PDB file of C-alpha atoms in Angstrom:
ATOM      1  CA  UNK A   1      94.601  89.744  58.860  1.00  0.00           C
ATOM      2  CA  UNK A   2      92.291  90.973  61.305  1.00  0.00           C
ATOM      3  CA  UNK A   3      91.169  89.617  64.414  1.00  0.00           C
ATOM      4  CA  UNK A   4      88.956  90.953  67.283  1.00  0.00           C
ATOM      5  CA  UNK A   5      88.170  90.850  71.029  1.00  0.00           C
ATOM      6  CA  UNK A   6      89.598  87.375  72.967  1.00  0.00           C
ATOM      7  CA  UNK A   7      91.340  85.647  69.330  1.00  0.00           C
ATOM      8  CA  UNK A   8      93.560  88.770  69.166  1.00  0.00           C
ATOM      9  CA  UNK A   9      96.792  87.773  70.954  1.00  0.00           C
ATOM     10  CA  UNK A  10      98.642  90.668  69.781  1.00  0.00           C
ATOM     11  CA  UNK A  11      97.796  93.125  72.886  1.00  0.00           C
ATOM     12  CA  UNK A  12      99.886  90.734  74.966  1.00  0.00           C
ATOM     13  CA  UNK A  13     103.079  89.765  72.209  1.00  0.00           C
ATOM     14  CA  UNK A  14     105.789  91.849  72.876  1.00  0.00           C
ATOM     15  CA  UNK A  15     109.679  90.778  72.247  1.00  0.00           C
ATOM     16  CA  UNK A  16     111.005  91.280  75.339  1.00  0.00           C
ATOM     17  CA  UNK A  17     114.839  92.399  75.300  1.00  0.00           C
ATOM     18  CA  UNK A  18     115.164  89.661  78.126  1.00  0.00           C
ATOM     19  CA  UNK A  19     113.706  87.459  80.222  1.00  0.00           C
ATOM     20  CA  UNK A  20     115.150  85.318  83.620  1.00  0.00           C
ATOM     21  CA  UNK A  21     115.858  82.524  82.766  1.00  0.00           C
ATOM     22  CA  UNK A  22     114.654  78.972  84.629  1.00  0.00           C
ATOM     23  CA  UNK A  23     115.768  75.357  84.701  1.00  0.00           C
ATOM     24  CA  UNK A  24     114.925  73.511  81.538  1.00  0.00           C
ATOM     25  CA  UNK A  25     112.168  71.279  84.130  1.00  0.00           C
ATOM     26  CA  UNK A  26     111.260  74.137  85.207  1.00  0.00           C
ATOM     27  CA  UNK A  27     110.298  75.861  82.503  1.00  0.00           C
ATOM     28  CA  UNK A  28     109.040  72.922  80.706  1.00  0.00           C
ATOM     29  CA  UNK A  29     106.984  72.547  83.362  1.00  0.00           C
ATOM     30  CA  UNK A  30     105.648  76.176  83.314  1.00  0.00           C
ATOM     31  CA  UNK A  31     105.297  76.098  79.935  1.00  0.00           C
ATOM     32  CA  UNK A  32     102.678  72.910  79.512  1.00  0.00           C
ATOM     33  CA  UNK A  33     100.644  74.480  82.046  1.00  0.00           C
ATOM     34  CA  UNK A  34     100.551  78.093  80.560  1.00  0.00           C
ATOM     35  CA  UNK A  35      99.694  76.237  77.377  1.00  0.00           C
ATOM     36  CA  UNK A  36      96.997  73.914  78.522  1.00  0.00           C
ATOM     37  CA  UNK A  37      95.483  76.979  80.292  1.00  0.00           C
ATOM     38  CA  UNK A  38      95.747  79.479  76.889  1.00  0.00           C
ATOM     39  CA  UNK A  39      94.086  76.757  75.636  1.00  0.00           C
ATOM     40  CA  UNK A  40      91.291  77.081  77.137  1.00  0.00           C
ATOM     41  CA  UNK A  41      91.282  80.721  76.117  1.00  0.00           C
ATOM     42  CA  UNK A  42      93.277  82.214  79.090  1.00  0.00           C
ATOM     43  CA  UNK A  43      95.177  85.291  77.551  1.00  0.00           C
ATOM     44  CA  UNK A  44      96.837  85.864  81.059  1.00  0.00           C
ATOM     45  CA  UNK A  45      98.917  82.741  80.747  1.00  0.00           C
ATOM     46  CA  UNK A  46      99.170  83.059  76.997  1.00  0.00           C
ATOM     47  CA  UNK A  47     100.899  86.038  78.095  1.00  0.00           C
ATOM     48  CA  UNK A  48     103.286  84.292  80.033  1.00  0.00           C
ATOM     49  CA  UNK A  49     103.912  81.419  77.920  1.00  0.00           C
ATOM     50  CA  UNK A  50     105.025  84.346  75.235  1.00  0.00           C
ATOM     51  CA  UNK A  51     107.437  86.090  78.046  1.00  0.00           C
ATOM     52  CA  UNK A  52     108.606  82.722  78.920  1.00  0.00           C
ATOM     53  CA  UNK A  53     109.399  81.387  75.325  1.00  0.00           C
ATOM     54  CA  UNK A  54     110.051  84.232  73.084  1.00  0.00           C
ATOM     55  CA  UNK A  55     113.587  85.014  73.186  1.00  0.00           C
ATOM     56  CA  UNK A  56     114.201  80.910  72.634  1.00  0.00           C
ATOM     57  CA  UNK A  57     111.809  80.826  70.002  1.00  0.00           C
ATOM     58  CA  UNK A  58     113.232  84.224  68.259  1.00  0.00           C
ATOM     59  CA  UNK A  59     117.207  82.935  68.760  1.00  0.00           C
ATOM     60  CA  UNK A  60     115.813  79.577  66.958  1.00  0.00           C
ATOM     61  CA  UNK A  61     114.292  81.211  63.961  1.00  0.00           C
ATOM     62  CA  UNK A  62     117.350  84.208  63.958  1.00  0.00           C
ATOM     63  CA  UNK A  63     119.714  81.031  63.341  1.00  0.00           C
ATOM     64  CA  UNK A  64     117.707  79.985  60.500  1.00  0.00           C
ATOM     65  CA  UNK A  65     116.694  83.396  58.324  1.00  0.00           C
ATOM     66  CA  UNK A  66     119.409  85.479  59.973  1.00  0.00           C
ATOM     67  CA  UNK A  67     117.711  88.626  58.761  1.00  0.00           C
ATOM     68  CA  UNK A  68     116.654  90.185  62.909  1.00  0.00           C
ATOM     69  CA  UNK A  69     113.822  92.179  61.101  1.00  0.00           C
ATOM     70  CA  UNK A  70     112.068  88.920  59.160  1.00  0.00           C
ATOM     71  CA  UNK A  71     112.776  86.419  62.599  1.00  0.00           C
ATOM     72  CA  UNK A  72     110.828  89.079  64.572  1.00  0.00           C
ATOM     73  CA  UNK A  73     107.769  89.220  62.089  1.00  0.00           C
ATOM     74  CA  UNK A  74     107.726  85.136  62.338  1.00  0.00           C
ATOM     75  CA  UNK A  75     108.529  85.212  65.850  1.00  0.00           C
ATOM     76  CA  UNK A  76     104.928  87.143  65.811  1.00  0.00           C
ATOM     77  CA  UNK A  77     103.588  84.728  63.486  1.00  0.00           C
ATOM     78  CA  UNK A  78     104.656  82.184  65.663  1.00  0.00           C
ATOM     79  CA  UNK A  79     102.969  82.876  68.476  1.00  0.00           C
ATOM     80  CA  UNK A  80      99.956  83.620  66.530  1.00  0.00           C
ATOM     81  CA  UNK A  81      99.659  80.243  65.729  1.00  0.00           C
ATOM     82  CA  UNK A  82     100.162  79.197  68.809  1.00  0.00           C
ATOM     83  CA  UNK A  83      97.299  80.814  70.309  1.00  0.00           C
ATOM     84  CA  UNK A  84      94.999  79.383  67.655  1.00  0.00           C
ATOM     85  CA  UNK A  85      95.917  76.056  67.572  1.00  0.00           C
ATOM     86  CA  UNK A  86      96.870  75.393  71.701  1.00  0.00           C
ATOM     87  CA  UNK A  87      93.694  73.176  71.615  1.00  0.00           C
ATOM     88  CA  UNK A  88      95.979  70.740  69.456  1.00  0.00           C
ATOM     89  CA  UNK A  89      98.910  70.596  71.666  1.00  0.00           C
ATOM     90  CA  UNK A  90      98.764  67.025  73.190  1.00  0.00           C
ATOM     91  CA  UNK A  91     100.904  66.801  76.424  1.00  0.00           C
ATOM     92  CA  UNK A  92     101.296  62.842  75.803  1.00  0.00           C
ATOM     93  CA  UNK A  93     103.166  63.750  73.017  1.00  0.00           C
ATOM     94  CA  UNK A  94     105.512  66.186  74.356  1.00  0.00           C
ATOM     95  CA  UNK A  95     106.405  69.542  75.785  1.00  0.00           C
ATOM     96  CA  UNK A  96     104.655  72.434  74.798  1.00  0.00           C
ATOM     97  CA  UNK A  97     108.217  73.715  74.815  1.00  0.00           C
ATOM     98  CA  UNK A  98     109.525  71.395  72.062  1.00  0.00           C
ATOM     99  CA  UNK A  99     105.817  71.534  70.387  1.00  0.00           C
ATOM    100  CA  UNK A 100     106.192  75.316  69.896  1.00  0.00           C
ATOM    101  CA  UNK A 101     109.842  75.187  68.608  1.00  0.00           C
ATOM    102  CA  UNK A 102     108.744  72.805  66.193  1.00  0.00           C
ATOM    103  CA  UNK A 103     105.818  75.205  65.137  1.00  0.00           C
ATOM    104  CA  UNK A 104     108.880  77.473  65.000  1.00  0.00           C
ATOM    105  CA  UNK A 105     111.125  75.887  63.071  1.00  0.00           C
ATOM    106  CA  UNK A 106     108.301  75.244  60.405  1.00  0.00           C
ATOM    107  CA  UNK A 107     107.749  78.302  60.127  1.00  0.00           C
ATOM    108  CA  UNK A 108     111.219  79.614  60.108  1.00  0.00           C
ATOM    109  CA  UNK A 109     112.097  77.399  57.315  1.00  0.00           C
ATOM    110  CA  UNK A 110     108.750  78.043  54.533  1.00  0.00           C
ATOM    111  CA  UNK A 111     109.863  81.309  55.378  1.00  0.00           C
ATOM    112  CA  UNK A 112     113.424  80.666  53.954  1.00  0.00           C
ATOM    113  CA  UNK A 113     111.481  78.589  50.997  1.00  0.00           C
ATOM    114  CA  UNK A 114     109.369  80.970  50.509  1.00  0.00           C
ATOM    115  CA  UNK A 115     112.100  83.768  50.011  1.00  0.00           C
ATOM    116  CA  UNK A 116     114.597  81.769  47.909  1.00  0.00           C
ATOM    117  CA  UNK A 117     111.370  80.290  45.493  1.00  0.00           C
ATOM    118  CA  UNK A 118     111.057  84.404  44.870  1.00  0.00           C
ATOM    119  CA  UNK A 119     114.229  84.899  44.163  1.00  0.00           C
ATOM    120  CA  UNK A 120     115.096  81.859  41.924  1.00  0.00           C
ATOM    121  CA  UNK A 121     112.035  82.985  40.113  1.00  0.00           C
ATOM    122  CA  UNK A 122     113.232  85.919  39.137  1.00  0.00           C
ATOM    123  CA  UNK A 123     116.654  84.786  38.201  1.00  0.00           C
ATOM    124  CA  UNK A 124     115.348  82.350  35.656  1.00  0.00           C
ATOM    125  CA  UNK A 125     113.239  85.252  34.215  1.00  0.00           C
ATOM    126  CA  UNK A 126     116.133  87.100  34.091  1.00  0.00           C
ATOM    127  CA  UNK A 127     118.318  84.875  31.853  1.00  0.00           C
ATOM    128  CA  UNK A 128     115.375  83.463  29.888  1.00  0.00           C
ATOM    129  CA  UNK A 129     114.040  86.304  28.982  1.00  0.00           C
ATOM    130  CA  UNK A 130     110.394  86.174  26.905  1.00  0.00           C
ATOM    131  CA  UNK A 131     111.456  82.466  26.295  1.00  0.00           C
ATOM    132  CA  UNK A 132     109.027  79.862  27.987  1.00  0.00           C
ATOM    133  CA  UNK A 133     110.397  77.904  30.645  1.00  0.00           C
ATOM    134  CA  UNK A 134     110.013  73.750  29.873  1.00  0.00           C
ATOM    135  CA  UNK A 135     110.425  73.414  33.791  1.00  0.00           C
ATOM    136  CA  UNK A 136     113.610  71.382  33.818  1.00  0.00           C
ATOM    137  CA  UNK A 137     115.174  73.982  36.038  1.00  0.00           C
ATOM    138  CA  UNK A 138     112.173  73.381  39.168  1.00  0.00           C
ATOM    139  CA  UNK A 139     112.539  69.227  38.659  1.00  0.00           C
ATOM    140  CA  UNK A 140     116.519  69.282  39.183  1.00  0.00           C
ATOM    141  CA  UNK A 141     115.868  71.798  42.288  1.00  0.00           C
ATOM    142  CA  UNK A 142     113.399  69.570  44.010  1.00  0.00           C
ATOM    143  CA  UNK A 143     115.423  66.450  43.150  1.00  0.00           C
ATOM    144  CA  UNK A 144     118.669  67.941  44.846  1.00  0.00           C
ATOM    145  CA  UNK A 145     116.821  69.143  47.483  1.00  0.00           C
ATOM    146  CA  UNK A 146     115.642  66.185  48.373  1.00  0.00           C
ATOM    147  CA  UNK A 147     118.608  64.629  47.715  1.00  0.00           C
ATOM    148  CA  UNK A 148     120.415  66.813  50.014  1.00  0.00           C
ATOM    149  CA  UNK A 149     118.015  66.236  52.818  1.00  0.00           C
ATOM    150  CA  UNK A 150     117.719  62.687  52.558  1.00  0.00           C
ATOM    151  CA  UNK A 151     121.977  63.054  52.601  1.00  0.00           C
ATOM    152  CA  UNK A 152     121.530  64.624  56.071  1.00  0.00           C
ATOM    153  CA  UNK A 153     119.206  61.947  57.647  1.00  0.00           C
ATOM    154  CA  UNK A 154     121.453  59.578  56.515  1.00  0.00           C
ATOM    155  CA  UNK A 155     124.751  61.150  58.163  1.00  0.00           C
ATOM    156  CA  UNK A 156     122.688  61.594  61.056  1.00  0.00           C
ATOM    157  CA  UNK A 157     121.749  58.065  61.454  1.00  0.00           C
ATOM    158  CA  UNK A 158     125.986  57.695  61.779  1.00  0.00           C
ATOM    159  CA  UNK A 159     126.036  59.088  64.807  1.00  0.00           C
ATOM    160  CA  UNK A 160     125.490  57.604  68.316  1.00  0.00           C
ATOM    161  CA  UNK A 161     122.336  58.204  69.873  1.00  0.00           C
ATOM    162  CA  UNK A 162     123.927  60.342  72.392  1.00  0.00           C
ATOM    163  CA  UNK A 163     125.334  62.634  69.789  1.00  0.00           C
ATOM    164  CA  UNK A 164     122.506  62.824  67.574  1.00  0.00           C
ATOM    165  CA  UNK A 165     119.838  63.468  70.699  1.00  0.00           C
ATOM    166  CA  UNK A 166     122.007  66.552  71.709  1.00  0.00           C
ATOM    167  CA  UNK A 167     122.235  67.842  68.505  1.00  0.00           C
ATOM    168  CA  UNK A 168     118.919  67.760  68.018  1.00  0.00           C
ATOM    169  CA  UNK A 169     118.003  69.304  70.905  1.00  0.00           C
ATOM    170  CA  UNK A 170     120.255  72.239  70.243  1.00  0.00           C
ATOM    171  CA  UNK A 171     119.392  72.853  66.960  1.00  0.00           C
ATOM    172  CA  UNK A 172     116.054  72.204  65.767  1.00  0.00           C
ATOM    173  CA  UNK A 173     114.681  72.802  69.168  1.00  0.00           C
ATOM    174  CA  UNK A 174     116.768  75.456  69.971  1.00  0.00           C
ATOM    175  CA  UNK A 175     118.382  74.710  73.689  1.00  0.00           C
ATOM    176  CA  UNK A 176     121.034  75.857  74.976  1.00  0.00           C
ATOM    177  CA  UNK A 177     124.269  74.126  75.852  1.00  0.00           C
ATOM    178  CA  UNK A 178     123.169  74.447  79.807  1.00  0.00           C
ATOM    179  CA  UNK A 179     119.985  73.429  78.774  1.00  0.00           C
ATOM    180  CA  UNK A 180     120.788  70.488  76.195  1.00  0.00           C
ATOM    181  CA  UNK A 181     122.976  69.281  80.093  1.00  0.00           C
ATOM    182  CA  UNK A 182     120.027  70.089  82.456  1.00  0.00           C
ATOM    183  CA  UNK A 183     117.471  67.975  79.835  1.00  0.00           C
ATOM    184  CA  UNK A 184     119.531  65.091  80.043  1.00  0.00           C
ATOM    185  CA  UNK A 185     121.148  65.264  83.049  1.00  0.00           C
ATOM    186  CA  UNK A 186     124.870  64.796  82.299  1.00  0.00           C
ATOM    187  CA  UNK A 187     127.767  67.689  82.613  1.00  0.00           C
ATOM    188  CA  UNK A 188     127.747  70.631  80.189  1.00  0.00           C
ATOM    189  CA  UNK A 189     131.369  69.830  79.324  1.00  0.00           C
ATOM    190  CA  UNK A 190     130.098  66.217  77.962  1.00  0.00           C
ATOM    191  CA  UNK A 191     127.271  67.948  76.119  1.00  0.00           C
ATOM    192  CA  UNK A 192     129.640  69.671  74.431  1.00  0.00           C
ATOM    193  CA  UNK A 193     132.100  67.094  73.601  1.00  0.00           C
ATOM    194  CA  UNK A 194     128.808  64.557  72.621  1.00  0.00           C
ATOM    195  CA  UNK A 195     127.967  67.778  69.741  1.00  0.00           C
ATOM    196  CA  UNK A 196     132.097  68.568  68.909  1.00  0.00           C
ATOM    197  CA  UNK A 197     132.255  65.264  68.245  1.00  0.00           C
ATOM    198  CA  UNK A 198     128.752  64.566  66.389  1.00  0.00           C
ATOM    199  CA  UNK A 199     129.213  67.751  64.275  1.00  0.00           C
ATOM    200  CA  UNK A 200     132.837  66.776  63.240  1.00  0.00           C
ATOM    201  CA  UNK A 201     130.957  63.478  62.212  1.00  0.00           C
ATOM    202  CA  UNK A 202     128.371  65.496  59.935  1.00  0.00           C
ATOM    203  CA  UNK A 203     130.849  67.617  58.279  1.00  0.00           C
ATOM    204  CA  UNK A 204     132.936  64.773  56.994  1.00  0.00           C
ATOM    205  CA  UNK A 205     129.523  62.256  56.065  1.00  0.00           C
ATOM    206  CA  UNK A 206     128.568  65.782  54.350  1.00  0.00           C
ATOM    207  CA  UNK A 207     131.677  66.332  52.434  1.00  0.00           C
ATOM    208  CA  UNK A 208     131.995  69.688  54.178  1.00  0.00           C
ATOM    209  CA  UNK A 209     135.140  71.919  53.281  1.00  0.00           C
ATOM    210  CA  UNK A 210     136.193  69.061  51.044  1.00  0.00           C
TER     211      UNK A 210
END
């Protein structure tokens, strides 16, 4: 892919090994402006949006490909896509903070698609062999698949509101405990007991460990 002069982001995307961290307002704060302003084709604060929300964006897409060296190459992606597409990013719809963690998550998870359709490809050619393939194996994949995600929305929808809304935030936008607490302005200890609680919930409407 190549790109030249003021649509090349990559002179300012750098993983930074860490960066201070803010308030949640705060930075949600810093990061709609940085984003309305990159959209507008200012690399200066697409620079800053990057320092500001690359090591959350990298921890969020670590946690779902696990491999460091893959979660850095999407991280890059990532942000890629974020400088091409800020002109989309509608503040009366959100944060730019939980708009790019959603990019993020997308990403993170065709990724993980995108790796395990490879390797289930080559498994069935393994044990067919020359034989053709009648396609039985793809139909019971996607139908368990979606089986298994409409299983989740519905053990979701058992929690409370208060136990899903933290869980969400922590871990498909990728906050913090501190964070998760500072968003919606209760103690970190009841954060934590709202997601003990809610993830105790999943595991037995999931049939975990059973």
């Amino acid at each position: 892919m190549s790109m030249r002069g003021e649509d090349n982001p990559r002179r300012v995307l750098r993983l930074a090994p860490h960066t201070p961290s803010h308030p949640a307002s705060d930075t949600a704060a810093r990061a709609d402006d940085f984003l309305q302003r990159a959209s507008r084709g200012d690399t200066d604060a697409f620079a800053a949006l990057y320092d500001l929300l690359a090591p959350r964006v990298l921890g969020l897409v670590r946690r779902v490909l696990r491999d460091p060296a893959q979660s850095e190459e999407v991280t890059q992606e990532v942000f890629v896509e974020v400088w091409r597409t800020a002109a989309r990013f509608d503040p009366a719809k959100g944060s730019a903070v939980a708009w790019v963690c959603t990019l993020a998550h997308r990403r993170a998870v065709d990724r993980v698609r995108s790796v395990q359709a490879a390797t289930d490809r080559e498994r069935r050619a393994a044990l067919l062999g020359h034989r053709d393939g009648d396609g039985f194996d793809d139909v019971v994949e996607q139908v368990e698949a979606r089986l298994e995600r409409e299983h989740l929305r519905r053990c979701l929808d058992h929690l409370t509101d208060s136990q899903r809304e933290s869980i969400t935030l922590a871990y498909y936008r990728g906050y913090t405990y501190r964070e998760v607490a500072e968003y919606l302005k209760v103690p970190a200890g009841t954060v934590k007991t709202r997601m003990r609680d809610g993830l105790i919930r999943l595991r037995d409407c999931l049939g975990v460990g059973r």
